[in-house]
Amino acid sequence: MSKLLYAIFAHPDDEAFGVSPTLIKERHEGAEIHLITLTAGEAGVNPDELSDLGTARLEEWHQSAQIIGAASTTHLGYRDGRLCNADIDSIVEQLVSQISHHLRSDSSLTALDFITFDVTGLSGHIDHIVASHATVLAYHQLAPQFPAVHMRVRMLCATKQQQPATNADWRYAPIGREPEQIDEIIDASEYRDEVVQCMRAHHSQRKDCESHLKNRGDTLCVNHYFVIE
């Protein structure tokens, strides 16, 4: 194994509804996948009126991780909906500690990809933005320490075609990126069944899941990235 991939997001289900096509394709191609969630998603919708939504969502996340084929899952324990600038330093410290230990313990590694949301948080969710910024900061701290490992950050983004206008229905989400700003397109349509299973593992968030399945159609397994390296 020569490629390591860390998917770093704010909530359980971010990996499934966002980048599961890429993660599943990468795993089939031999990459080792590690998932990190900053929170347990306890502030999410709770259609079943569960007494401990966070625990249930972490269980769903672990099910999703099994379908993806992730080698590990790490929950950092921050509060859902409360992430802010004050948390970034401690998040980055934990990310750098875990990933640097991994890199030092395996001298065969030649490539490391970070995957997260665009710096806009994609939907404008502040938790998403904090996770994105923390990931980029961790990359900038780690890259000089391990010059023999090719590192990059792949940031999932909306295209201008997907989001042609500012969306302020919930939070502020800007217009999608122009074609020349898209550095990489991943089409994992051959793994659609696995992607759908991964998404549906997040049963408590099934309304969002079914919305994605309905609205994204043939593009469900296509991811667009802005890349930093």
PDB file of C-alpha atoms in Angstrom:
ATOM      1  CA  MET A   1       0.000   0.000   0.000  1.00  0.00           C
ATOM      2  CA  SER A   2       1.495   3.332  -1.045  1.00  0.00           C
ATOM      3  CA  LYS A   3      -1.453   5.748  -0.856  1.00  0.00           C
ATOM      4  CA  LEU A   4      -3.182   7.007   2.264  1.00  0.00           C
ATOM      5  CA  LEU A   5      -6.437   8.948   2.237  1.00  0.00           C
ATOM      6  CA  TYR A   6      -7.915  10.887   5.167  1.00  0.00           C
ATOM      7  CA  ALA A   7     -11.506  12.100   4.770  1.00  0.00           C
ATOM      8  CA  ILE A   8     -12.122  14.820   7.355  1.00  0.00           C
ATOM      9  CA  PHE A   9     -15.602  16.224   7.938  1.00  0.00           C
ATOM     10  CA  ALA A  10     -17.736  17.820  10.624  1.00  0.00           C
ATOM     11  CA  HIS A  11     -20.570  15.289  10.856  1.00  0.00           C
ATOM     12  CA  PRO A  12     -21.428  11.640  10.348  1.00  0.00           C
ATOM     13  CA  ASP A  13     -23.045  11.460   6.874  1.00  0.00           C
ATOM     14  CA  ASP A  14     -20.864  14.213   5.358  1.00  0.00           C
ATOM     15  CA  GLU A  15     -18.616  11.523   3.924  1.00  0.00           C
ATOM     16  CA  ALA A  16     -21.563   9.505   2.581  1.00  0.00           C
ATOM     17  CA  PHE A  17     -23.658  12.256   1.012  1.00  0.00           C
ATOM     18  CA  GLY A  18     -20.546  14.006  -0.281  1.00  0.00           C
ATOM     19  CA  VAL A  19     -17.488  11.987  -1.210  1.00  0.00           C
ATOM     20  CA  SER A  20     -18.466   8.318  -0.838  1.00  0.00           C
ATOM     21  CA  PRO A  21     -18.107   7.793  -4.616  1.00  0.00           C
ATOM     22  CA  THR A  22     -14.475   8.881  -4.461  1.00  0.00           C
ATOM     23  CA  LEU A  23     -13.731   6.948  -1.274  1.00  0.00           C
ATOM     24  CA  ILE A  24     -15.218   3.715  -2.616  1.00  0.00           C
ATOM     25  CA  LYS A  25     -13.434   4.061  -5.957  1.00  0.00           C
ATOM     26  CA  GLU A  26     -10.119   4.811  -4.221  1.00  0.00           C
ATOM     27  CA  ARG A  27     -10.494   1.792  -1.943  1.00  0.00           C
ATOM     28  CA  HIS A  28     -11.132  -0.455  -4.937  1.00  0.00           C
ATOM     29  CA  GLU A  29      -7.949   0.954  -6.477  1.00  0.00           C
ATOM     30  CA  GLY A  30      -5.877   0.109  -3.398  1.00  0.00           C
ATOM     31  CA  ALA A  31      -5.854   3.232  -1.236  1.00  0.00           C
ATOM     32  CA  GLU A  32      -6.133   2.956   2.540  1.00  0.00           C
ATOM     33  CA  ILE A  33      -9.076   5.055   3.742  1.00  0.00           C
ATOM     34  CA  HIS A  34      -9.375   6.714   7.167  1.00  0.00           C
ATOM     35  CA  LEU A  35     -12.452   8.670   8.267  1.00  0.00           C
ATOM     36  CA  ILE A  36     -12.486  11.492  10.816  1.00  0.00           C
ATOM     37  CA  THR A  37     -15.616  13.245  12.070  1.00  0.00           C
ATOM     38  CA  LEU A  38     -15.326  16.271  14.331  1.00  0.00           C
ATOM     39  CA  THR A  39     -18.776  15.805  15.920  1.00  0.00           C
ATOM     40  CA  ALA A  40     -21.349  13.069  16.505  1.00  0.00           C
ATOM     41  CA  GLY A  41     -24.035  14.981  14.609  1.00  0.00           C
ATOM     42  CA  GLU A  42     -26.231  15.189  17.697  1.00  0.00           C
ATOM     43  CA  ALA A  43     -27.870  18.415  16.495  1.00  0.00           C
ATOM     44  CA  GLY A  44     -29.155  16.829  13.285  1.00  0.00           C
ATOM     45  CA  VAL A  45     -32.746  16.020  12.443  1.00  0.00           C
ATOM     46  CA  ASN A  46     -34.237  13.348  14.691  1.00  0.00           C
ATOM     47  CA  PRO A  47     -37.340  11.870  12.996  1.00  0.00           C
ATOM     48  CA  ASP A  48     -37.434   8.867  15.341  1.00  0.00           C
ATOM     49  CA  GLU A  49     -37.125  11.049  18.463  1.00  0.00           C
ATOM     50  CA  LEU A  50     -34.120   9.089  19.675  1.00  0.00           C
ATOM     51  CA  SER A  51     -32.968   9.900  23.196  1.00  0.00           C
ATOM     52  CA  ASP A  52     -29.312   9.875  22.122  1.00  0.00           C
ATOM     53  CA  LEU A  53     -29.124  10.908  18.493  1.00  0.00           C
ATOM     54  CA  GLY A  54     -25.353  11.374  18.569  1.00  0.00           C
ATOM     55  CA  THR A  55     -24.685   7.756  19.557  1.00  0.00           C
ATOM     56  CA  ALA A  56     -27.104   6.521  16.898  1.00  0.00           C
ATOM     57  CA  ARG A  57     -25.466   8.647  14.229  1.00  0.00           C
ATOM     58  CA  LEU A  58     -22.003   7.406  15.129  1.00  0.00           C
ATOM     59  CA  GLU A  59     -23.279   3.834  14.812  1.00  0.00           C
ATOM     60  CA  GLU A  60     -24.647   4.715  11.367  1.00  0.00           C
ATOM     61  CA  TRP A  61     -21.283   6.277  10.506  1.00  0.00           C
ATOM     62  CA  HIS A  62     -19.479   3.069  11.429  1.00  0.00           C
ATOM     63  CA  GLN A  63     -21.853   1.111   9.193  1.00  0.00           C
ATOM     64  CA  SER A  64     -21.132   3.530   6.376  1.00  0.00           C
ATOM     65  CA  ALA A  65     -17.394   3.159   7.018  1.00  0.00           C
ATOM     66  CA  GLN A  66     -17.662  -0.623   6.685  1.00  0.00           C
ATOM     67  CA  ILE A  67     -19.340  -0.259   3.297  1.00  0.00           C
ATOM     68  CA  ILE A  68     -16.653   2.198   2.196  1.00  0.00           C
ATOM     69  CA  GLY A  69     -13.987  -0.202   3.449  1.00  0.00           C
ATOM     70  CA  ALA A  70     -12.336   2.310   5.767  1.00  0.00           C
ATOM     71  CA  ALA A  71      -9.343   1.115   7.764  1.00  0.00           C
ATOM     72  CA  SER A  72     -10.198   3.338  10.736  1.00  0.00           C
ATOM     73  CA  THR A  73     -12.720   5.836  12.087  1.00  0.00           C
ATOM     74  CA  THR A  74     -11.963   8.635  14.543  1.00  0.00           C
ATOM     75  CA  HIS A  75     -14.510  10.830  16.339  1.00  0.00           C
ATOM     76  CA  LEU A  76     -12.855  13.938  17.790  1.00  0.00           C
ATOM     77  CA  GLY A  77     -15.722  14.760  20.172  1.00  0.00           C
ATOM     78  CA  TYR A  78     -16.622  18.376  19.358  1.00  0.00           C
ATOM     79  CA  ARG A  79     -20.176  19.680  19.758  1.00  0.00           C
ATOM     80  CA  ASP A  80     -22.382  19.609  16.697  1.00  0.00           C
ATOM     81  CA  GLY A  81     -23.457  23.061  15.558  1.00  0.00           C
ATOM     82  CA  ARG A  82     -20.989  24.813  17.877  1.00  0.00           C
ATOM     83  CA  LEU A  83     -17.720  24.663  15.957  1.00  0.00           C
ATOM     84  CA  CYS A  84     -15.948  27.995  15.653  1.00  0.00           C
ATOM     85  CA  ASN A  85     -12.613  29.725  15.185  1.00  0.00           C
ATOM     86  CA  ALA A  86     -11.607  28.906  18.756  1.00  0.00           C
ATOM     87  CA  ASP A  87     -11.692  25.163  17.974  1.00  0.00           C
ATOM     88  CA  ILE A  88      -9.436  25.171  14.950  1.00  0.00           C
ATOM     89  CA  ASP A  89      -6.089  25.034  16.774  1.00  0.00           C
ATOM     90  CA  SER A  90      -7.040  22.019  18.877  1.00  0.00           C
ATOM     91  CA  ILE A  91      -8.584  20.251  15.856  1.00  0.00           C
ATOM     92  CA  VAL A  92      -5.431  20.827  13.817  1.00  0.00           C
ATOM     93  CA  GLU A  93      -3.269  19.603  16.700  1.00  0.00           C
ATOM     94  CA  GLN A  94      -5.216  16.332  16.839  1.00  0.00           C
ATOM     95  CA  LEU A  95      -5.153  15.869  13.071  1.00  0.00           C
ATOM     96  CA  VAL A  96      -1.410  16.507  12.847  1.00  0.00           C
ATOM     97  CA  SER A  97      -0.691  14.199  15.780  1.00  0.00           C
ATOM     98  CA  GLN A  98      -2.690  11.279  14.370  1.00  0.00           C
ATOM     99  CA  ILE A  99      -1.546  11.610  10.777  1.00  0.00           C
ATOM    100  CA  SER A 100       2.124  12.271  11.541  1.00  0.00           C
ATOM    101  CA  HIS A 101       2.201   9.183  13.755  1.00  0.00           C
ATOM    102  CA  HIS A 102       0.731   7.182  10.886  1.00  0.00           C
ATOM    103  CA  LEU A 103       3.289   8.513   8.421  1.00  0.00           C
ATOM    104  CA  ARG A 104       6.226   7.813  10.742  1.00  0.00           C
ATOM    105  CA  SER A 105       5.048   4.265  11.355  1.00  0.00           C
ATOM    106  CA  ASP A 106       4.891   3.348   7.655  1.00  0.00           C
ATOM    107  CA  SER A 107       7.886   4.286   5.553  1.00  0.00           C
ATOM    108  CA  SER A 108       6.297   2.772   2.430  1.00  0.00           C
ATOM    109  CA  LEU A 109       3.808   5.629   2.076  1.00  0.00           C
ATOM    110  CA  THR A 110       4.434   7.841  -0.927  1.00  0.00           C
ATOM    111  CA  ALA A 111       1.138   9.744  -1.225  1.00  0.00           C
ATOM    112  CA  LEU A 112      -1.388  11.263   1.165  1.00  0.00           C
ATOM    113  CA  ASP A 113      -4.675  12.828   0.125  1.00  0.00           C
ATOM    114  CA  PHE A 114      -6.848  14.866   2.444  1.00  0.00           C
ATOM    115  CA  ILE A 115     -10.501  15.056   1.392  1.00  0.00           C
ATOM    116  CA  THR A 116     -12.881  17.622   2.805  1.00  0.00           C
ATOM    117  CA  PHE A 117     -15.462  20.204   1.714  1.00  0.00           C
ATOM    118  CA  ASP A 118     -14.675  23.387  -0.186  1.00  0.00           C
ATOM    119  CA  VAL A 119     -13.669  26.346   2.004  1.00  0.00           C
ATOM    120  CA  THR A 120     -17.238  27.655   1.644  1.00  0.00           C
ATOM    121  CA  GLY A 121     -18.483  24.568   3.477  1.00  0.00           C
ATOM    122  CA  LEU A 122     -20.443  23.703   0.312  1.00  0.00           C
ATOM    123  CA  SER A 123     -23.783  24.445   1.991  1.00  0.00           C
ATOM    124  CA  GLY A 124     -22.475  27.353   4.061  1.00  0.00           C
ATOM    125  CA  HIS A 125     -22.671  25.337   7.294  1.00  0.00           C
ATOM    126  CA  ILE A 126     -20.161  26.834   9.763  1.00  0.00           C
ATOM    127  CA  ASP A 127     -19.199  23.364  11.032  1.00  0.00           C
ATOM    128  CA  HIS A 128     -18.293  22.386   7.465  1.00  0.00           C
ATOM    129  CA  ILE A 129     -16.203  25.522   7.061  1.00  0.00           C
ATOM    130  CA  VAL A 130     -14.292  24.864  10.296  1.00  0.00           C
ATOM    131  CA  ALA A 131     -13.575  21.270   9.229  1.00  0.00           C
ATOM    132  CA  SER A 132     -12.380  22.474   5.829  1.00  0.00           C
ATOM    133  CA  HIS A 133     -10.096  25.187   7.213  1.00  0.00           C
ATOM    134  CA  ALA A 134      -8.674  22.845   9.857  1.00  0.00           C
ATOM    135  CA  THR A 135      -7.891  20.252   7.191  1.00  0.00           C
ATOM    136  CA  VAL A 136      -6.047  22.771   5.033  1.00  0.00           C
ATOM    137  CA  LEU A 137      -4.073  24.038   8.034  1.00  0.00           C
ATOM    138  CA  ALA A 138      -3.121  20.467   8.977  1.00  0.00           C
ATOM    139  CA  TYR A 139      -1.927  19.894   5.419  1.00  0.00           C
ATOM    140  CA  HIS A 140       0.258  23.017   5.532  1.00  0.00           C
ATOM    141  CA  GLN A 141       1.814  21.880   8.797  1.00  0.00           C
ATOM    142  CA  LEU A 142       2.405  18.286   7.722  1.00  0.00           C
ATOM    143  CA  ALA A 143       3.675  18.744   4.168  1.00  0.00           C
ATOM    144  CA  PRO A 144       7.028  20.350   5.140  1.00  0.00           C
ATOM    145  CA  GLN A 145       7.620  17.620   7.746  1.00  0.00           C
ATOM    146  CA  PHE A 146       7.305  14.787   5.218  1.00  0.00           C
ATOM    147  CA  PRO A 147       8.828  15.972   1.921  1.00  0.00           C
ATOM    148  CA  ALA A 148       9.055  12.409   0.577  1.00  0.00           C
ATOM    149  CA  VAL A 149       5.264  12.025   0.753  1.00  0.00           C
ATOM    150  CA  HIS A 150       3.263  13.725  -1.978  1.00  0.00           C
ATOM    151  CA  MET A 151       0.385  15.463  -0.211  1.00  0.00           C
ATOM    152  CA  ARG A 152      -2.638  17.296  -1.528  1.00  0.00           C
ATOM    153  CA  VAL A 153      -6.052  18.477  -0.333  1.00  0.00           C
ATOM    154  CA  ARG A 154      -9.032  17.551  -2.490  1.00  0.00           C
ATOM    155  CA  MET A 155     -11.903  19.896  -1.656  1.00  0.00           C
ATOM    156  CA  LEU A 156     -15.366  18.783  -2.772  1.00  0.00           C
ATOM    157  CA  CYS A 157     -17.059  21.669  -4.532  1.00  0.00           C
ATOM    158  CA  ALA A 158     -20.219  22.567  -6.392  1.00  0.00           C
ATOM    159  CA  THR A 159     -19.864  23.588 -10.020  1.00  0.00           C
ATOM    160  CA  LYS A 160     -21.492  26.679 -11.454  1.00  0.00           C
ATOM    161  CA  GLN A 161     -23.759  24.382 -13.449  1.00  0.00           C
ATOM    162  CA  GLN A 162     -24.871  22.656 -10.243  1.00  0.00           C
ATOM    163  CA  GLN A 163     -25.287  25.908  -8.324  1.00  0.00           C
ATOM    164  CA  PRO A 164     -25.677  28.772 -10.817  1.00  0.00           C
ATOM    165  CA  ALA A 165     -26.846  31.329  -8.254  1.00  0.00           C
ATOM    166  CA  THR A 166     -26.285  32.201  -4.622  1.00  0.00           C
ATOM    167  CA  ASN A 167     -28.403  30.005  -2.360  1.00  0.00           C
ATOM    168  CA  ALA A 168     -29.635  31.671   0.812  1.00  0.00           C
ATOM    169  CA  ASP A 169     -32.532  29.320   1.552  1.00  0.00           C
ATOM    170  CA  TRP A 170     -30.784  28.021   4.668  1.00  0.00           C
ATOM    171  CA  ARG A 171     -27.259  29.429   5.019  1.00  0.00           C
ATOM    172  CA  TYR A 172     -25.188  31.452   2.598  1.00  0.00           C
ATOM    173  CA  ALA A 173     -23.870  29.208  -0.168  1.00  0.00           C
ATOM    174  CA  PRO A 174     -22.143  31.091  -2.990  1.00  0.00           C
ATOM    175  CA  ILE A 175     -22.306  30.386  -6.709  1.00  0.00           C
ATOM    176  CA  GLY A 176     -20.486  27.184  -7.686  1.00  0.00           C
ATOM    177  CA  ARG A 177     -16.982  27.168  -9.084  1.00  0.00           C
ATOM    178  CA  GLU A 178     -16.260  28.019 -12.699  1.00  0.00           C
ATOM    179  CA  PRO A 179     -15.081  25.145 -14.968  1.00  0.00           C
ATOM    180  CA  GLU A 180     -11.490  26.397 -14.932  1.00  0.00           C
ATOM    181  CA  GLN A 181     -11.492  26.172 -11.125  1.00  0.00           C
ATOM    182  CA  ILE A 182     -12.300  22.455 -11.152  1.00  0.00           C
ATOM    183  CA  ASP A 183      -9.039  20.512 -10.902  1.00  0.00           C
ATOM    184  CA  GLU A 184     -10.375  16.965 -10.745  1.00  0.00           C
ATOM    185  CA  ILE A 185     -13.558  15.072 -11.613  1.00  0.00           C
ATOM    186  CA  ILE A 186     -14.169  11.595 -10.229  1.00  0.00           C
ATOM    187  CA  ASP A 187     -16.870   9.408 -11.785  1.00  0.00           C
ATOM    188  CA  ALA A 188     -17.538   6.302  -9.692  1.00  0.00           C
ATOM    189  CA  SER A 189     -20.809   5.321 -11.388  1.00  0.00           C
ATOM    190  CA  GLU A 190     -19.642   1.701 -11.594  1.00  0.00           C
ATOM    191  CA  TYR A 191     -19.915   1.586  -7.791  1.00  0.00           C
ATOM    192  CA  ARG A 192     -23.352   3.187  -7.566  1.00  0.00           C
ATOM    193  CA  ASP A 193     -24.886   0.315  -5.559  1.00  0.00           C
ATOM    194  CA  GLU A 194     -22.202   0.660  -2.880  1.00  0.00           C
ATOM    195  CA  VAL A 195     -22.605   4.435  -2.816  1.00  0.00           C
ATOM    196  CA  VAL A 196     -26.364   4.122  -2.267  1.00  0.00           C
ATOM    197  CA  GLN A 197     -25.825   1.550   0.503  1.00  0.00           C
ATOM    198  CA  CYS A 198     -23.334   3.874   2.144  1.00  0.00           C
ATOM    199  CA  MET A 199     -25.772   6.792   2.030  1.00  0.00           C
ATOM    200  CA  ARG A 200     -28.709   4.749   3.289  1.00  0.00           C
ATOM    201  CA  ALA A 201     -26.643   3.548   6.254  1.00  0.00           C
ATOM    202  CA  HIS A 202     -27.398   6.995   7.701  1.00  0.00           C
ATOM    203  CA  HIS A 203     -30.983   6.002   8.446  1.00  0.00           C
ATOM    204  CA  SER A 204     -31.715   8.834  10.883  1.00  0.00           C
ATOM    205  CA  GLN A 205     -30.909  11.322   8.103  1.00  0.00           C
ATOM    206  CA  ARG A 206     -32.985   9.469   5.514  1.00  0.00           C
ATOM    207  CA  LYS A 207     -34.844  12.572   4.353  1.00  0.00           C
ATOM    208  CA  ASP A 208     -31.583  14.161   3.212  1.00  0.00           C
ATOM    209  CA  CYS A 209     -30.485  10.850   1.711  1.00  0.00           C
ATOM    210  CA  GLU A 210     -33.600  10.429  -0.400  1.00  0.00           C
ATOM    211  CA  SER A 211     -33.365  14.053  -1.503  1.00  0.00           C
ATOM    212  CA  HIS A 212     -29.842  13.426  -2.793  1.00  0.00           C
ATOM    213  CA  LEU A 213     -30.942  10.248  -4.567  1.00  0.00           C
ATOM    214  CA  LYS A 214     -33.863  12.020  -6.211  1.00  0.00           C
ATOM    215  CA  ASN A 215     -32.201  15.284  -7.186  1.00  0.00           C
ATOM    216  CA  ARG A 216     -28.734  14.158  -8.245  1.00  0.00           C
ATOM    217  CA  GLY A 217     -29.846  11.392 -10.592  1.00  0.00           C
ATOM    218  CA  ASP A 218     -27.096  10.258 -12.962  1.00  0.00           C
ATOM    219  CA  THR A 219     -24.595  12.615 -11.287  1.00  0.00           C
ATOM    220  CA  LEU A 220     -24.902  10.938  -7.876  1.00  0.00           C
ATOM    221  CA  CYS A 221     -21.507   9.259  -8.214  1.00  0.00           C
ATOM    222  CA  VAL A 222     -19.666  12.210  -9.754  1.00  0.00           C
ATOM    223  CA  ASN A 223     -17.467  14.364  -7.484  1.00  0.00           C
ATOM    224  CA  HIS A 224     -15.785  17.648  -8.433  1.00  0.00           C
ATOM    225  CA  TYR A 225     -12.701  18.904  -6.620  1.00  0.00           C
ATOM    226  CA  PHE A 226     -10.618  22.000  -6.184  1.00  0.00           C
ATOM    227  CA  VAL A 227      -7.141  20.744  -5.304  1.00  0.00           C
ATOM    228  CA  ILE A 228      -4.387  22.278  -3.169  1.00  0.00           C
ATOM    229  CA  GLU A 229      -0.875  20.821  -3.477  1.00  0.00           C
TER     230      GLU A 229
END
